[in-house]
Coordinates of C-alpha atoms in Angstrom, one line a residue:
M247 CA -39.4 65.8 79.2
T248 CA -36.8 63.9 81.2
I249 CA -33.2 63.8 79.9
H250 CA -31.3 60.8 81.3
R251 CA -27.8 61.5 82.4
R252 CA -26.5 58.5 80.4
A253 CA -28.1 59.8 77.2
L254 CA -26.7 63.2 77.8
L255 CA -23.2 61.9 78.4
T256 CA -23.4 59.7 75.3
G257 CA -24.7 62.6 73.2
G258 CA -22.0 64.9 74.5
A259 CA -19.3 62.4 73.8
A260 CA -20.5 61.9 70.3
L261 CA -20.6 65.6 69.7
G262 CA -17.2 66.0 71.1
A263 CA -15.8 63.2 68.8
A264 CA -17.4 64.8 65.8
L265 CA -16.0 68.2 66.6
A266 CA -12.6 66.6 67.1
M267 CA -12.5 65.4 63.5
P268 CA -11.3 68.5 61.7
H269 CA -10.6 66.6 58.4
V270 CA -14.2 65.8 57.8
V271 CA -15.6 68.3 55.3
R272 CA -19.0 69.1 56.6
A273 CA -21.6 69.6 54.0
Q274 CA -24.7 71.7 53.9
S275 CA -27.8 70.2 55.3
L276 CA -28.6 67.2 53.0
A277 CA -32.2 66.5 54.1
P278 CA -34.5 67.6 51.3
Q279 CA -38.1 66.6 51.2
P280 CA -38.4 63.1 49.8
S281 CA -39.5 62.8 46.2
R282 CA -42.4 60.8 44.9
Y283 CA -41.4 57.7 43.0
P284 CA -40.4 57.5 40.2
D285 CA -38.0 60.4 40.9
D286 CA -38.4 63.3 38.5
A287 CA -34.7 63.0 37.7
W288 CA -35.4 60.2 35.3
E289 CA -36.5 61.0 31.7
V290 CA -37.1 58.3 29.2
L291 CA -36.7 59.5 25.6
D292 CA -36.6 56.1 24.0
P293 CA -38.1 52.8 25.2
R294 CA -34.6 51.4 25.3
F295 CA -33.8 53.5 28.3
S296 CA -36.6 52.0 30.4
Q297 CA -34.6 48.9 31.2
Y298 CA -31.9 51.1 33.0
M299 CA -34.4 53.1 35.1
I300 CA -35.2 52.0 38.6
G301 CA -38.6 53.4 39.6
N302 CA -38.0 53.4 43.4
T303 CA -34.7 55.0 43.8
P304 CA -34.0 58.7 44.3
L305 CA -31.4 61.1 43.1
Q306 CA -29.4 61.9 46.3
R307 CA -27.1 64.8 47.0
E308 CA -24.2 63.2 48.8
W309 CA -22.2 66.3 49.6
S310 CA -21.9 70.0 48.8
G311 CA -19.0 72.4 49.3
A312 CA -16.9 72.4 46.1
L313 CA -16.5 75.3 43.8
W314 CA -16.2 73.1 40.7
A315 CA -16.3 69.4 41.3
E316 CA -14.7 67.2 38.6
G317 CA -12.9 64.0 37.7
P318 CA -14.5 61.2 39.8
A319 CA -12.8 57.7 39.7
W320 CA -13.8 54.6 41.6
N321 CA -11.4 52.5 43.7
G322 CA -13.1 49.1 44.2
V323 CA -10.6 47.9 46.8
G324 CA -10.9 51.0 49.1
R325 CA -14.6 51.4 48.2
Y326 CA -14.2 55.1 47.7
A327 CA -14.3 57.6 44.8
V328 CA -11.7 60.3 44.4
F329 CA -12.8 63.5 42.8
S330 CA -11.3 67.0 42.2
D331 CA -12.4 70.3 43.5
I332 CA -10.3 72.2 41.0
P333 CA -10.6 75.9 42.1
N334 CA -9.9 74.9 45.8
N335 CA -6.8 73.0 44.5
R336 CA -7.7 69.7 46.3
Q337 CA -8.7 66.2 45.7
M338 CA -11.5 64.8 47.8
R339 CA -12.5 61.3 48.9
W340 CA -16.1 60.0 49.0
D341 CA -16.4 56.9 51.2
E342 CA -19.1 54.5 49.9
V343 CA -19.5 52.8 53.3
T344 CA -19.9 55.9 55.5
G345 CA -20.9 58.5 53.0
A346 CA -18.3 60.8 54.4
V347 CA -16.3 63.2 52.2
T348 CA -12.8 64.1 53.4
P349 CA -9.7 65.7 51.8
L350 CA -7.4 63.3 50.0
R351 CA -4.8 65.7 48.8
H352 CA -4.3 69.4 49.2
H353 CA -2.3 71.4 46.7
S354 CA -3.2 68.9 43.9
N355 CA -1.9 71.3 41.3
H356 CA -5.5 72.0 40.3
S357 CA -6.0 68.4 39.2
N358 CA -9.0 67.7 37.0
G359 CA -9.6 64.1 35.6
N360 CA -8.6 61.1 37.6
T361 CA -8.6 57.3 36.9
F362 CA -7.0 54.2 38.3
D363 CA -4.8 51.8 36.3
F364 CA -5.0 48.0 36.4
E365 CA -2.5 48.0 39.3
G366 CA -4.7 50.2 41.4
R367 CA -2.5 53.3 41.0
Q368 CA -4.2 56.7 40.7
I369 CA -3.6 58.8 37.6
S370 CA -4.4 62.5 37.7
C371 CA -4.4 65.3 35.1
E372 CA -3.0 68.5 36.5
H373 CA -3.9 71.9 35.3
S374 CA -1.4 74.3 36.9
T375 CA 1.6 72.2 36.2
A376 CA 0.3 70.9 32.8
R377 CA 1.2 67.3 33.7
V378 CA -0.2 63.8 33.8
V379 CA 1.0 62.1 37.0
R380 CA 0.7 58.7 38.6
Y381 CA 0.6 58.1 42.4
G382 CA 2.5 54.9 43.2
H383 CA 1.8 52.4 45.9
Q384 CA 3.9 54.4 48.3
G385 CA 2.2 57.7 47.5
P386 CA 4.7 60.0 45.7
A387 CA 3.6 61.3 42.3
E388 CA 5.5 60.2 39.2
V389 CA 5.4 62.5 36.2
L390 CA 4.2 60.6 33.1
A391 CA 3.9 63.5 30.6
E392 CA 4.5 67.3 30.8
T393 CA 6.0 68.2 27.4
F394 CA 5.6 67.2 23.7
E395 CA 8.3 68.0 21.1
G396 CA 9.9 70.3 23.6
K397 CA 6.8 72.4 24.4
Q398 CA 4.7 72.4 27.5
L399 CA 1.4 70.6 27.4
N400 CA -1.6 72.9 27.6
A401 CA -3.5 71.5 30.7
P402 CA -4.3 67.8 30.6
N403 CA -7.9 67.1 31.3
D404 CA -9.0 63.5 31.5
A405 CA -7.4 60.0 31.0
V406 CA -8.3 56.4 30.4
V407 CA -6.1 53.2 30.6
H408 CA -6.0 50.3 28.1
P409 CA -6.1 46.9 29.9
D410 CA -3.8 45.0 27.4
D411 CA -0.6 47.0 27.9
G412 CA -1.4 49.8 30.4
G413 CA -1.1 52.5 27.8
I414 CA -2.8 55.8 28.8
I415 CA -4.8 58.1 26.5
F416 CA -5.4 61.6 27.7
T417 CA -6.9 64.8 26.4
D418 CA -5.3 68.3 26.5
P419 CA -7.8 71.0 25.8
G420 CA -6.1 73.8 27.8
Y421 CA -8.9 74.8 30.1
G422 CA -6.5 75.1 33.1
S423 CA -4.5 77.7 31.1
H424 CA -7.3 80.1 30.5
W425 CA -7.6 81.6 34.1
Y426 CA -6.0 81.3 37.5
Y427 CA -9.3 80.0 38.9
E428 CA -8.5 76.5 37.7
G429 CA -4.8 76.6 37.0
T430 CA -2.1 79.0 35.6
V431 CA -2.7 81.5 32.8
R432 CA -0.4 81.0 29.9
E433 CA -0.4 81.0 26.1
L434 CA -1.0 77.5 24.6
E435 CA 2.1 76.3 23.0
L436 CA 0.5 73.2 21.3
P437 CA -2.6 72.5 19.4
T438 CA -5.4 71.1 21.6
S439 CA -4.9 67.4 21.2
I440 CA -5.4 63.8 22.3
Y441 CA -2.2 61.9 23.3
H442 CA -1.1 58.3 24.1
I443 CA 1.5 57.4 26.7
D444 CA 3.3 54.1 26.1
A445 CA 3.4 52.2 29.4
A446 CA 6.7 50.5 28.7
S447 CA 8.8 53.2 27.2
G448 CA 7.0 56.4 28.4
A449 CA 6.9 57.6 24.8
L450 CA 4.3 60.3 24.2
T451 CA 2.4 60.2 20.8
R452 CA -0.1 62.7 19.5
L453 CA -3.2 60.8 18.3
S454 CA -5.3 63.6 17.0
D455 CA -5.5 67.4 17.0
E456 CA -8.7 67.4 14.9
I457 CA -11.1 68.8 17.5
F458 CA -11.1 72.1 19.3
K459 CA -11.6 71.1 22.9
P460 CA -11.1 67.4 23.5
N461 CA -12.5 66.9 27.0
G462 CA -13.9 63.7 28.7
L463 CA -13.3 60.4 27.1
C464 CA -14.1 56.7 27.5
F465 CA -13.7 53.4 25.8
S466 CA -16.5 51.2 24.5
P467 CA -16.9 47.9 26.5
D468 CA -14.7 46.0 24.1
Y469 CA -12.0 48.8 23.9
R470 CA -12.4 49.0 20.1
T471 CA -13.9 52.5 20.1
L472 CA -12.8 55.7 21.8
Y473 CA -15.4 58.3 22.6
V474 CA -14.2 61.9 23.2
A475 CA -16.4 64.9 24.2
D476 CA -15.6 68.0 22.2
S477 CA -16.7 70.9 24.3
A478 CA -15.7 73.4 21.6
A479 CA -18.8 75.4 22.3
T480 CA -17.1 77.0 25.3
H481 CA -14.7 78.9 23.0
H482 CA -15.9 78.4 19.4
P483 CA -19.2 79.2 17.6
E484 CA -20.1 75.6 17.0
P485 CA -22.1 73.0 19.0
A486 CA -20.6 70.5 21.4
R487 CA -20.2 67.0 20.1
I488 CA -19.1 63.5 21.0
I489 CA -16.5 62.2 18.5
A490 CA -15.8 58.5 18.0
W491 CA -12.7 56.7 16.7
N492 CA -11.7 53.2 16.0
V493 CA -8.9 52.1 18.5
E494 CA -5.9 50.4 16.8
D495 CA -2.9 48.8 18.3
N496 CA -4.2 49.1 21.9
G497 CA -4.7 52.8 21.5
R498 CA -1.5 53.8 19.8
R499 CA -3.5 54.8 16.7
L500 CA -7.0 56.2 16.1
T501 CA -8.8 55.8 12.8
G502 CA -12.2 56.3 11.3
R503 CA -13.1 59.6 13.0
R504 CA -16.9 60.1 13.0
E505 CA -19.5 62.2 14.8
F506 CA -21.3 60.2 17.4
A507 CA -23.7 62.8 18.8
T508 CA -24.3 66.6 18.8
L509 CA -25.7 68.6 21.6
E510 CA -28.0 71.6 20.8
S511 CA -27.1 73.6 24.0
G512 CA -24.5 73.4 26.7
F513 CA -21.7 70.8 26.4
H514 CA -20.8 67.3 27.4
D515 CA -17.8 66.8 29.6
G516 CA -17.0 63.5 31.3
L517 CA -18.1 60.2 29.6
R518 CA -18.6 56.6 30.8
A519 CA -19.8 53.5 28.9
D520 CA -22.0 50.7 30.4
V521 CA -21.7 47.0 29.6
D522 CA -24.3 47.3 26.8
G523 CA -22.3 50.0 25.0
N524 CA -24.4 53.0 25.9
V525 CA -22.5 56.2 26.5
W526 CA -23.4 58.2 29.6
A527 CA -22.4 61.9 29.1
A528 CA -22.1 64.5 31.9
T529 CA -23.8 67.7 30.7
G530 CA -23.6 71.3 31.9
F531 CA -24.6 74.8 31.0
A532 CA -27.6 73.5 29.0
G533 CA -30.1 74.9 31.5
E534 CA -32.7 73.4 33.8
G535 CA -34.2 70.2 32.6
Q536 CA -31.1 69.5 30.4
D537 CA -28.2 69.6 32.8
G538 CA -27.3 66.2 34.2
V539 CA -26.5 63.0 32.3
H540 CA -27.5 62.3 28.7
V541 CA -27.5 58.7 27.7
Y542 CA -26.8 57.6 24.1
A543 CA -27.4 54.1 22.6
P544 CA -24.5 52.6 20.6
D545 CA -26.1 54.0 17.4
G546 CA -25.8 57.5 18.8
T547 CA -29.5 58.0 19.6
K548 CA -30.2 59.9 22.8
I549 CA -32.4 57.5 24.8
G550 CA -32.7 59.1 28.2
Q551 CA -31.5 61.6 30.7
I552 CA -30.9 61.9 34.5
K553 CA -31.6 65.5 35.4
T554 CA -29.5 67.2 38.2
P555 CA -30.2 70.5 40.0
E556 CA -26.7 71.7 39.0
G557 CA -24.7 71.4 35.9
C558 CA -22.9 68.1 35.7
A559 CA -19.2 68.0 34.8
N560 CA -18.3 64.3 35.2
L561 CA -19.5 60.9 36.4
T562 CA -18.4 57.4 37.1
F563 CA -20.1 54.1 38.0
V564 CA -19.4 53.0 41.6
G565 CA -20.1 50.2 44.0
E566 CA -19.6 46.4 44.1
H567 CA -21.7 45.9 40.9
R568 CA -20.8 49.4 39.4
N569 CA -24.5 50.1 39.1
R570 CA -24.6 53.3 41.1
L571 CA -23.9 56.5 39.2
L572 CA -21.8 59.1 41.0
M573 CA -21.9 62.6 39.5
T574 CA -19.8 65.6 40.1
A575 CA -22.1 68.5 39.5
S576 CA -20.8 72.0 40.0
Q577 CA -20.7 72.5 43.8
S578 CA -22.0 69.1 44.8
I579 CA -21.8 65.4 44.2
Y580 CA -25.0 63.3 43.5
S581 CA -25.7 59.6 43.2
I582 CA -28.5 57.4 41.8
F583 CA -28.8 53.7 41.6
T584 CA -29.4 52.4 38.0
A585 CA -30.1 49.1 36.4
A586 CA -27.1 49.6 34.2
Q587 CA -23.6 48.4 35.0
G588 CA -20.4 50.4 34.3
A589 CA -18.2 48.8 31.7
H590 CA -14.8 49.6 33.2
I591 CA -13.1 49.6 36.5
A592 CA -12.9 53.4 36.9

């Protein structure tokens, strides 16, 4: 075989350029054997789910190298998703255009959930500092919440923003206070709760302390319902659930608490709604064939699943049409194109 000098030089230059990019986080080999369509990741449990399934799209592992990947949020302007690698104390950036994953922030205070507000600013829930912060347009973080009634928050987990007034609702279950692996060990000073931050005054209001471990959360498409994953099963002898409330006064009050769905094994974590009102729930520690994403119709019926090889902690819809599901699943991130469309910007 003849190796042309030009090809050798070109290849050497490309290799040199790649090796000179220390900030690119190189993943494990991501070249698995192709799957036969339809991909085994899809599972239809109810005919209503069939309309969201695409028969000729695979589940793709985009990257691997985290210890516990969490909190993805989509930035439509930059065409990237930010996500957290909590134990490694960093935020990562997945680029939709190139597929590259690079560090966004080191020493992220063990951040967990992330979202973007309607001005494009990133909001992050920090474990080790027990704060909710917002990164302004110039970069520095502004502290939005760290105490309530003079006591330190437990370890904020996930957040959503209301479009009408920019108010922020976040959960505070305390996972980042249980071990140094994901934060700082300390006794919880407050009940595990759901809070609201007033965008104008900065006032912090407790909305509910009715559930043991309020975790991921999302609004319905019309912002009239708030869904919250209660992952109580991690610390209490009861099943994990998704709880729903009516949203009053742009999220300043929650009423009409009701059980939306119950999980027999494992627990739900991150939640996202699509434009038809279905709730897509990240699911982990349920075992093979159950870990991944469980999809619930607006009436609470589980209509389908997307199975992942690793337990799934969180998810978000990405892309120009928000029809691609990006999943943070244990050590990796996965994506799959769907015929659904995410209801919200992040």
